[in-house]
Each structure stands twice: as C-alpha cells, then as structure tokens.
GROMACS .gro file of C-alpha atoms in nm:
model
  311
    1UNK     CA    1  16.975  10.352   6.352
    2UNK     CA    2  16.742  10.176   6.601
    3UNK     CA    3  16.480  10.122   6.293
    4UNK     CA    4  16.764   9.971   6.099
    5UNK     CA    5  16.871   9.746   6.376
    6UNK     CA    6  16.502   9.619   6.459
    7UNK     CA    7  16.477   9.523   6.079
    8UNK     CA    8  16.706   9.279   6.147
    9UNK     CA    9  16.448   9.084   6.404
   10UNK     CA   10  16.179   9.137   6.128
   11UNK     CA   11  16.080   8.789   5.944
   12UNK     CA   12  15.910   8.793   5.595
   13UNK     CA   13  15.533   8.713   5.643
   14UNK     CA   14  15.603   8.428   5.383
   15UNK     CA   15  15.876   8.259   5.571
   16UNK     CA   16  15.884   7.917   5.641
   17UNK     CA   17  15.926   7.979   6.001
   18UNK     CA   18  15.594   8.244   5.969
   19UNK     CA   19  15.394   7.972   5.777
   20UNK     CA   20  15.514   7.715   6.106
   21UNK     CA   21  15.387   7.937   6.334
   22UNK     CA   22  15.062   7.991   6.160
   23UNK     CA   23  15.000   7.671   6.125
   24UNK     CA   24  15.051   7.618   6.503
   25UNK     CA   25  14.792   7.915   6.523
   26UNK     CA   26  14.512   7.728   6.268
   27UNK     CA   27  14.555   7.419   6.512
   28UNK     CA   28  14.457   7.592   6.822
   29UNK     CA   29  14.191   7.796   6.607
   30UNK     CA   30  14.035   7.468   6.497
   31UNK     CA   31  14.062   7.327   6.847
   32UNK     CA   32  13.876   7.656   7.003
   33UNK     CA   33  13.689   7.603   6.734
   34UNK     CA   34  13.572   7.261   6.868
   35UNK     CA   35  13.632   7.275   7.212
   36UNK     CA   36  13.433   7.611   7.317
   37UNK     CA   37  13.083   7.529   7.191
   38UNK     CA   38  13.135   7.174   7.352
   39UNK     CA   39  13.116   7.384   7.726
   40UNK     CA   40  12.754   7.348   7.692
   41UNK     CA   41  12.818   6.995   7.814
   42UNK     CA   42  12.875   6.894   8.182
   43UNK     CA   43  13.228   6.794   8.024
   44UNK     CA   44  13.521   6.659   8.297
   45UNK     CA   45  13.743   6.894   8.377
   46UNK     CA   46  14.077   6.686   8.237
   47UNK     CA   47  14.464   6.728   8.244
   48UNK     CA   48  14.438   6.737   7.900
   49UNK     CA   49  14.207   7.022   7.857
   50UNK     CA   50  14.379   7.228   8.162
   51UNK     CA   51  14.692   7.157   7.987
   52UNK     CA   52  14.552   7.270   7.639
   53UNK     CA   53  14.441   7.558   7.816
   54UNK     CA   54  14.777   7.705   7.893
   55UNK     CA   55  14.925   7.586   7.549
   56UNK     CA   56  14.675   7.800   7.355
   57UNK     CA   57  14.682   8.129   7.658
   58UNK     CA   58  15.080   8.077   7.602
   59UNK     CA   59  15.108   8.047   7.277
   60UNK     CA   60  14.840   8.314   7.174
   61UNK     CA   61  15.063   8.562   7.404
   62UNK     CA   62  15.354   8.526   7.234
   63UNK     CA   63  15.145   8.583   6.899
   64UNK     CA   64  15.145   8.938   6.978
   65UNK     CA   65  15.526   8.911   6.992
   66UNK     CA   66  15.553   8.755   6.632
   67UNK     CA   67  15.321   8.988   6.499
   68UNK     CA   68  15.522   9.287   6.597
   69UNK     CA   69  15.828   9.058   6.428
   70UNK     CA   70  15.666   8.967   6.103
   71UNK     CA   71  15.615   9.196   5.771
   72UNK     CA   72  15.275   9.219   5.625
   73UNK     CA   73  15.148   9.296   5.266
   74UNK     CA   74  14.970   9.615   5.191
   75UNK     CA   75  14.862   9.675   4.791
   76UNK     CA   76  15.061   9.416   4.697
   77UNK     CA   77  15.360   9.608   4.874
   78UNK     CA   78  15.626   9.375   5.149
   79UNK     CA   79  15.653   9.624   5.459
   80UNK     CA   80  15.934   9.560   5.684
   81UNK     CA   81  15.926   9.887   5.879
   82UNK     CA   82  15.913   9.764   6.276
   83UNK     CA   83  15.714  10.122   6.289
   84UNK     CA   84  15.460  10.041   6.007
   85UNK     CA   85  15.453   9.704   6.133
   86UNK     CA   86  15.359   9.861   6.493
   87UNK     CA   87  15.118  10.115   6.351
   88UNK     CA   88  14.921   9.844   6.154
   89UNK     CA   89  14.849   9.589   6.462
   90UNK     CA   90  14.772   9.881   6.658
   91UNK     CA   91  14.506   9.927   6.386
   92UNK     CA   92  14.412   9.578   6.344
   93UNK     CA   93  14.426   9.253   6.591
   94UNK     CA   94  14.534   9.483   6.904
   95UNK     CA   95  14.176   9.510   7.010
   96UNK     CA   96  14.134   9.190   6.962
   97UNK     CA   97  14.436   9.047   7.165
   98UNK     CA   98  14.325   9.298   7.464
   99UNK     CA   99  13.965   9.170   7.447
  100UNK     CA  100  14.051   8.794   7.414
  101UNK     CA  101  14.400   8.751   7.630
  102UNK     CA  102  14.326   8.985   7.904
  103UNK     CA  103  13.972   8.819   8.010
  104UNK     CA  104  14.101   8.459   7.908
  105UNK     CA  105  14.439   8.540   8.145
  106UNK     CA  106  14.188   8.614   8.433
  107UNK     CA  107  13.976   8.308   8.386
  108UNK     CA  108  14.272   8.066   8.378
  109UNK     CA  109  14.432   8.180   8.726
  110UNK     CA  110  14.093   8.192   8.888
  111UNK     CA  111  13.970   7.864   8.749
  112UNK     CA  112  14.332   7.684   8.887
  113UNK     CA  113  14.329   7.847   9.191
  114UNK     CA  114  13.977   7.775   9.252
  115UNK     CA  115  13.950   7.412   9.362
  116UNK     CA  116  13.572   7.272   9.319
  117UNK     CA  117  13.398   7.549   9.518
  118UNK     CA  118  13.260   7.752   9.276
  119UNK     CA  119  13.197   7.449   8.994
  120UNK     CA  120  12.889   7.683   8.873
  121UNK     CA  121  13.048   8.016   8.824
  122UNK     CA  122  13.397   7.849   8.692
  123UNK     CA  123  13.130   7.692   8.398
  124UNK     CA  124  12.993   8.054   8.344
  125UNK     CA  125  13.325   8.172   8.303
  126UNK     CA  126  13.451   7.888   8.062
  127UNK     CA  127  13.112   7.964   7.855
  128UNK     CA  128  13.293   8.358   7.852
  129UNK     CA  129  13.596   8.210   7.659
  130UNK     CA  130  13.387   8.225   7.358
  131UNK     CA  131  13.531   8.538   7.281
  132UNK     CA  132  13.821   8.302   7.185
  133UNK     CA  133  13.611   8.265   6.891
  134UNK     CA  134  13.700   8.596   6.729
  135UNK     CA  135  14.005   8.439   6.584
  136UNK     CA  136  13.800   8.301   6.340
  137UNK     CA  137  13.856   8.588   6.148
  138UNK     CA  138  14.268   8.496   6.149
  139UNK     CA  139  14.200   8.137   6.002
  140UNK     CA  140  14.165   8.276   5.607
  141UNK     CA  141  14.495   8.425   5.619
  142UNK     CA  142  14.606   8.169   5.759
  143UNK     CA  143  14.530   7.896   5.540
  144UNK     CA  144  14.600   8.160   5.237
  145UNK     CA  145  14.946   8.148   5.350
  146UNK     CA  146  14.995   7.760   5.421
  147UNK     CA  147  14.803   7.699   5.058
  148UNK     CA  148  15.088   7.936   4.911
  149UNK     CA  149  15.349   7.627   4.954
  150UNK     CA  150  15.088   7.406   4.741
  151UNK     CA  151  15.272   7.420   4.436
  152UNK     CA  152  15.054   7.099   4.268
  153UNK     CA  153  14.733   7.178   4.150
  154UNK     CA  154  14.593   6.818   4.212
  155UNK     CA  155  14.676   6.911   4.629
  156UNK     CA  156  14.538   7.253   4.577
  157UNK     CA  157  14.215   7.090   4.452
  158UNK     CA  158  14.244   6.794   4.709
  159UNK     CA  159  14.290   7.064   4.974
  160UNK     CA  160  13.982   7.255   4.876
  161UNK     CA  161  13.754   6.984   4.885
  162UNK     CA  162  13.905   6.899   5.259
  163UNK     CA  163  13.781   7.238   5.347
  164UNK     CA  164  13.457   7.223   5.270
  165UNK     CA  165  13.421   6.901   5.446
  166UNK     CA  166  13.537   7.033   5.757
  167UNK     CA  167  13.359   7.354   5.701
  168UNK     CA  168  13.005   7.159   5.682
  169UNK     CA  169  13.120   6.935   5.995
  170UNK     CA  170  13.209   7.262   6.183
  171UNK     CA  171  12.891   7.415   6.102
  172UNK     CA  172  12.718   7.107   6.209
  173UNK     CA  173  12.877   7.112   6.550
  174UNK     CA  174  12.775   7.469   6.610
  175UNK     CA  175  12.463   7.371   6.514
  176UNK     CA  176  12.447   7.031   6.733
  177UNK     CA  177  12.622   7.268   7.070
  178UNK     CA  178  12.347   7.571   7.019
  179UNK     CA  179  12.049   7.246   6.977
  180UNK     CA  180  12.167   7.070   7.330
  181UNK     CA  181  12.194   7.474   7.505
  182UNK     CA  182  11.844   7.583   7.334
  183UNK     CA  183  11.692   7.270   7.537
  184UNK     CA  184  11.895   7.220   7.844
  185UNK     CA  185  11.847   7.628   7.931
  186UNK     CA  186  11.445   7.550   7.886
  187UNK     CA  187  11.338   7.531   8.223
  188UNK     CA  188  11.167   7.250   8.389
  189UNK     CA  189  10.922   7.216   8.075
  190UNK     CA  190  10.898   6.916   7.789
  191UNK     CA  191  11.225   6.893   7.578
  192UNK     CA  192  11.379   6.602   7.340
  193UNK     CA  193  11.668   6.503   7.639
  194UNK     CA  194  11.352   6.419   7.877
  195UNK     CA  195  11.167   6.300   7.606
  196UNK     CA  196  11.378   6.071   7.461
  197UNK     CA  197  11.596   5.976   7.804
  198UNK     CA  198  11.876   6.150   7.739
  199UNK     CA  199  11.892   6.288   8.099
  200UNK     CA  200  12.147   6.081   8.293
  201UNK     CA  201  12.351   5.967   8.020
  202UNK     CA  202  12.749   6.058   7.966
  203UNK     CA  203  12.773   6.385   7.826
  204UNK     CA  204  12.935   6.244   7.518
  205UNK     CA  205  12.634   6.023   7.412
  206UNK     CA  206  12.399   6.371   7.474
  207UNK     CA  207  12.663   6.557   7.176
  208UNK     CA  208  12.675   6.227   6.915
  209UNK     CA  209  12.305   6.253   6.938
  210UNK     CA  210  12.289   6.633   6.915
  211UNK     CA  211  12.551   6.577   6.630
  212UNK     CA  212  12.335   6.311   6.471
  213UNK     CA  213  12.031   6.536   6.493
  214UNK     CA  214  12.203   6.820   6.296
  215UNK     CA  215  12.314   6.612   5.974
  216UNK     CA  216  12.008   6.480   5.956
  217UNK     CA  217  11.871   6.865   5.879
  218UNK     CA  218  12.087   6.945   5.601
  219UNK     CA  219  12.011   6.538   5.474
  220UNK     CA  220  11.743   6.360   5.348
  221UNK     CA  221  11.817   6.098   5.651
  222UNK     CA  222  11.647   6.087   5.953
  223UNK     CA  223  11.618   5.989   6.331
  224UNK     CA  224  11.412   5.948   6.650
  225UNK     CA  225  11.483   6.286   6.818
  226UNK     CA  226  11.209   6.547   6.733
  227UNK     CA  227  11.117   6.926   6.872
  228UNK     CA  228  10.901   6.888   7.116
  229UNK     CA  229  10.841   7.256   7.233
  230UNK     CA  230  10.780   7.559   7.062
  231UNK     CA  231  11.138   7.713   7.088
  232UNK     CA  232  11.284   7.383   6.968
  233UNK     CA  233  11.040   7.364   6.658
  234UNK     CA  234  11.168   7.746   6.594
  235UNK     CA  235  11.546   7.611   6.610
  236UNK     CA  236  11.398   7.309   6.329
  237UNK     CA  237  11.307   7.579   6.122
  238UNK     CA  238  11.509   7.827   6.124
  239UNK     CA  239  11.793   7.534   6.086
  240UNK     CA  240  11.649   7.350   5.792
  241UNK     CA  241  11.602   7.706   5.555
  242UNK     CA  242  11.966   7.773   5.645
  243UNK     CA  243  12.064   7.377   5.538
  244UNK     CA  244  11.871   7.454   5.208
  245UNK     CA  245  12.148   7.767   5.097
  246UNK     CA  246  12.430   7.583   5.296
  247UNK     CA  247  12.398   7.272   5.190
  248UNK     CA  248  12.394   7.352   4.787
  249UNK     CA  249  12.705   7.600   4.872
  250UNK     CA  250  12.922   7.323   4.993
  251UNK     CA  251  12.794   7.084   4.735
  252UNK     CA  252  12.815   7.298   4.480
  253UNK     CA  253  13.207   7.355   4.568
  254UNK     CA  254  13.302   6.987   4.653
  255UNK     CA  255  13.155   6.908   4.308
  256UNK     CA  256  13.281   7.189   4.111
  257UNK     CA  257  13.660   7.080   4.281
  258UNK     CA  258  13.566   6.717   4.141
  259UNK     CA  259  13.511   6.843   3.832
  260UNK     CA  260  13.851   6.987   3.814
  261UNK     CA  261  14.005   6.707   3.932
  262UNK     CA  262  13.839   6.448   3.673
  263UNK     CA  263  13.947   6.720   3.386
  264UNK     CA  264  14.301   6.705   3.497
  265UNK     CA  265  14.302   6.325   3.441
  266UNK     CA  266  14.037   6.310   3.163
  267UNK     CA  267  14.354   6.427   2.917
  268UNK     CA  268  14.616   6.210   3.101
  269UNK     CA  269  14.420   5.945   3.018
  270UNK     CA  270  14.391   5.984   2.705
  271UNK     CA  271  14.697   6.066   2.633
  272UNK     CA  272  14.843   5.690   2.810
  273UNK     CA  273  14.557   5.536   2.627
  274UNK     CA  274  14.700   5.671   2.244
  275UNK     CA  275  15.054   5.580   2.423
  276UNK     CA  276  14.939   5.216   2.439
  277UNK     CA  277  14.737   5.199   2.102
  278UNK     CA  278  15.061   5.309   1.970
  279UNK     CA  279  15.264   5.035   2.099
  280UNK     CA  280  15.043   4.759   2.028
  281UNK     CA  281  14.978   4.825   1.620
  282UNK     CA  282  15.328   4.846   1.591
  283UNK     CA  283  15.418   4.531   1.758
  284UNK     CA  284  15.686   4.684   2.037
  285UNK     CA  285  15.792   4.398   2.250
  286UNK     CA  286  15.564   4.386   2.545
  287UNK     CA  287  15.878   4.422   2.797
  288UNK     CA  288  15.924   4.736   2.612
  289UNK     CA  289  15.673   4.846   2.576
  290UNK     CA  290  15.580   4.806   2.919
  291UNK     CA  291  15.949   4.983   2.986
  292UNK     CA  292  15.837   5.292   2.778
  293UNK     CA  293  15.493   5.366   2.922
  294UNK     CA  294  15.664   5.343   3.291
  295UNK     CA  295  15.939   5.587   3.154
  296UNK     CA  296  15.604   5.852   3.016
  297UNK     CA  297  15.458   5.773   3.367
  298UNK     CA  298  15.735   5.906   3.519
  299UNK     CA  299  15.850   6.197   3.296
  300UNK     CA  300  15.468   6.280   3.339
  301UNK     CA  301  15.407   6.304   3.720
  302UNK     CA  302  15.769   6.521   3.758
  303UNK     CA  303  15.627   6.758   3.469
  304UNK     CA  304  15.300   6.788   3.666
  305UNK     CA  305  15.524   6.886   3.958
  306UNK     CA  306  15.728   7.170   3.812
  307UNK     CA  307  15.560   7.494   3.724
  308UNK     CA  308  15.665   7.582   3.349
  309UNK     CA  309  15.807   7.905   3.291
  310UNK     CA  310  15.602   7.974   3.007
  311UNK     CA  311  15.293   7.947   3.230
   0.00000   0.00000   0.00000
C-alpha cells in the first residue's frame, strides 16, 4: 500500500515538468561552469553572486528531492518503483550530493557570517567549491533529455553546432582561468602580468587578456602576451598539442553538422527551382504563379515539421 501510494508522487523522467527542472539544473551547471574557475580572480564579492549563491545551494538541495520523485530508464525499461528509484540514487549521485552540498552548505554560512575578516581564507574556501564541478557529469543527460522535445531536424542540427561552440569557448575559459593561476601562484619571479603590466589593472581586463591568450593557441592568430618562465612555456606546450586534437574535433563536428544542414536544403532547392521552371514554360500567370509556389512553400515547411509515420 505505501509503495502504491508513493507512485502517485512519482513523475515520468520525460515529463515536461522533469525536462523544466533540468533545464533549470543545465543553467546553474553552465553558470558553475563559468563562475568557479573565474575565483582565480580578485573578483568583488557582489549581491548578485551572493544571491546566485543561494539560488544554486537551494535549488541543488531540493534536486535530491526530485530525484527521489522522478522515474529513470534502465535497458530501455521506465521504473517507477519509489524503492528502485531509492536504491538507484543511493547507487549513483548520492555520493555526489553528500560530497558537493554538505561542504558547499558549510562554506555559504561561514562566508555570510564572516564579515571581511578572514578575506584570505573565505577565497580559499570559494576556490574549494570546485567540487561543484562534478556536475559536469549531469549536463549529458541533461541536454539528452531537453534535445528529446527537438522534433525538427534543422534545430537538432542547429542545436549541435551551438554545442560545440560553447564547448570550445568553455574549454577556452578553463584554459584562460588555469593560464592567469599558473602565473599569479609563481612567486615573486618574472611572469607575463609583470611583464606586460597587467598588475594593477581590474580583474576583468587580467581574464579578456587571459581569454585572448587562449584562442590564440588553438588559432593561427596571435598577440603580445608570451611565456616568460619555464612553467609558463610548459603550460604553451602542453596547451598547443592539446589545441591540435581539440581543435580538428570541434571543427570536424561544426562542419560535418553544416554539411547536413546544406544537404537538407540542397534538395529543397531543387525541388522550388523545377517548381518555377515549370511555371514559366507553361506561361502560368505570374500572380499565380507566384500564388502556387507560396502555397508549396507552405505545404513544405509544415511537412518538414511533422514526423511521417512511415519513417
């Protein structure tokens, strides 16, 4: 009885209200995502980010609460069992919710009830929230889930080739944080921010230059800022071999997602152009002719956006 009565709390995993809240959870993932390597920066401490703070703590609590309330898929199998549904996070993302929530928990309250004393150690423990970072691994799933509702293959491609934009970018900011912390932790000795007089500018200028520095490794381009010691020139390498596989990855994708989309239209096109040919050696009327191709137009795009049966 109590098992049959708890099903009734249990949502389908590929509800619209599940696919809401995961997209709520790929926002703040993205937002970790570019917020926690940015702590290498002497960054203000803000409303906004204090606020964020307790949005994403908040929010990521009451995941654990809509996990336990959600099915999940095993071998292509819908389970709805609140027991099987236990049994499986206790398996899979409990670790992770006691490793990131219970540390993160503790750094919030102490960081809000610390004032500006202990500016240092609060820094230390912001740097700690990288651990935030593990739900990196949720972000697939998630985006497996919200691509689910893409029902047009021209969005599906469009989407694709979005990701691997903002997969290069992201890698490019890690890259750009992990450049400005390689150099600022380097002791008193030569580095590009005293080289160049980057020392006592806003914090912000310091990452768009970091930033600019790490496209230019996976690009042909390049700028002013150079290694100057022999850790940095290790970073330089060690970046520019990983640009060479990375780079032709995402390439390779965004182009192979172009070519789809140019053979989706390649046949449209040709199609409108016979339409046309049509038309004109048989001497329809231009008003209608121009009547009929808008009627084709439209009959077109609505067939493009309905999945045949047959298919």
């Amino acid at each position: 009885d109590y098992e049959g009565n708890m099903k009734a709390f249990i949502a389908y995993p590929g509800s619209k209200y599940r696919v809401f809240w995961d997209l709520i959870g790929g926002i703040l993932i993205l937002y970790d995502l570019i917020l926690i390597p940015m702590k290498v920066f002497e960054m203000p401490e803000t409303t906004f980010l204090i606020t964020m703070d307790w949005i994403t703590l908040i929010f990521w609590t009451g995941n654990v609460g809509a996990t336990l309330t959600s099915g999940f898929v095993k071998q292509g199998v819908t389970i709805m069992s609140p027991s099987r549904i236990l049994f499986n996070y206790l398996k899979t993302w409990c670790i992770v919710d006691c490793v990131v929530l219970g540390p993160d928990w503790a750094f919030t309250i102490l960081a809000s009830g610390s004032g500006t004393e202990s500016v240092k150690m609060l820094r230390m423990l912001r740097l700690a929230r990288t651990v935030r970072l593990l739900r990196l691994f949720k972000l697939k799933w998630i985006l497996d889930s919200i691509n689910d509702y893409l029902d047009s293959e021209f969005m599906s491609i469009i989407t694709n080739i979005v990701k691997m934009v903002l997969f290069l970018l992201a890698i490019n900011h890690f890259i750009a944080c992990m450049w400005f912390l390689i150099t600022s932790d380097s002791g008193d000795g030569l580095n590009w921010i005293k080289k160049y007089g980057y020392e006592d500018v806003d914090w912000s200028m310091q990452y768009l230059t970091a930033f600019h520095w790490s496209i230019t490794q996976f690009t042909p381009a390049g700028m002013e800022v150079n290694p100057t010691n022999e850790t940095e020139r290790i970073f330089t390498l060690c970046v520019v071999v990983f640009a060479l596989v990375g780079f032709s990855y995402v390439v390779g994708s965004i182009t192979g997602s172009l070519t789809q989309l140019r053979g989706l239209s390649e046949q449209a096109t040709k199609e409108f152009w016979l339409l046309r040919r049509f038309l004109k050696r048989n001497e329809v009327p231009q008003v209608l002719a121009l009547r009929i191709q808008r009627f084709v137009e439209h009959a077109f795009h609505r067939q493009q956006k309905q999945m045949s049966v047959k298919q």
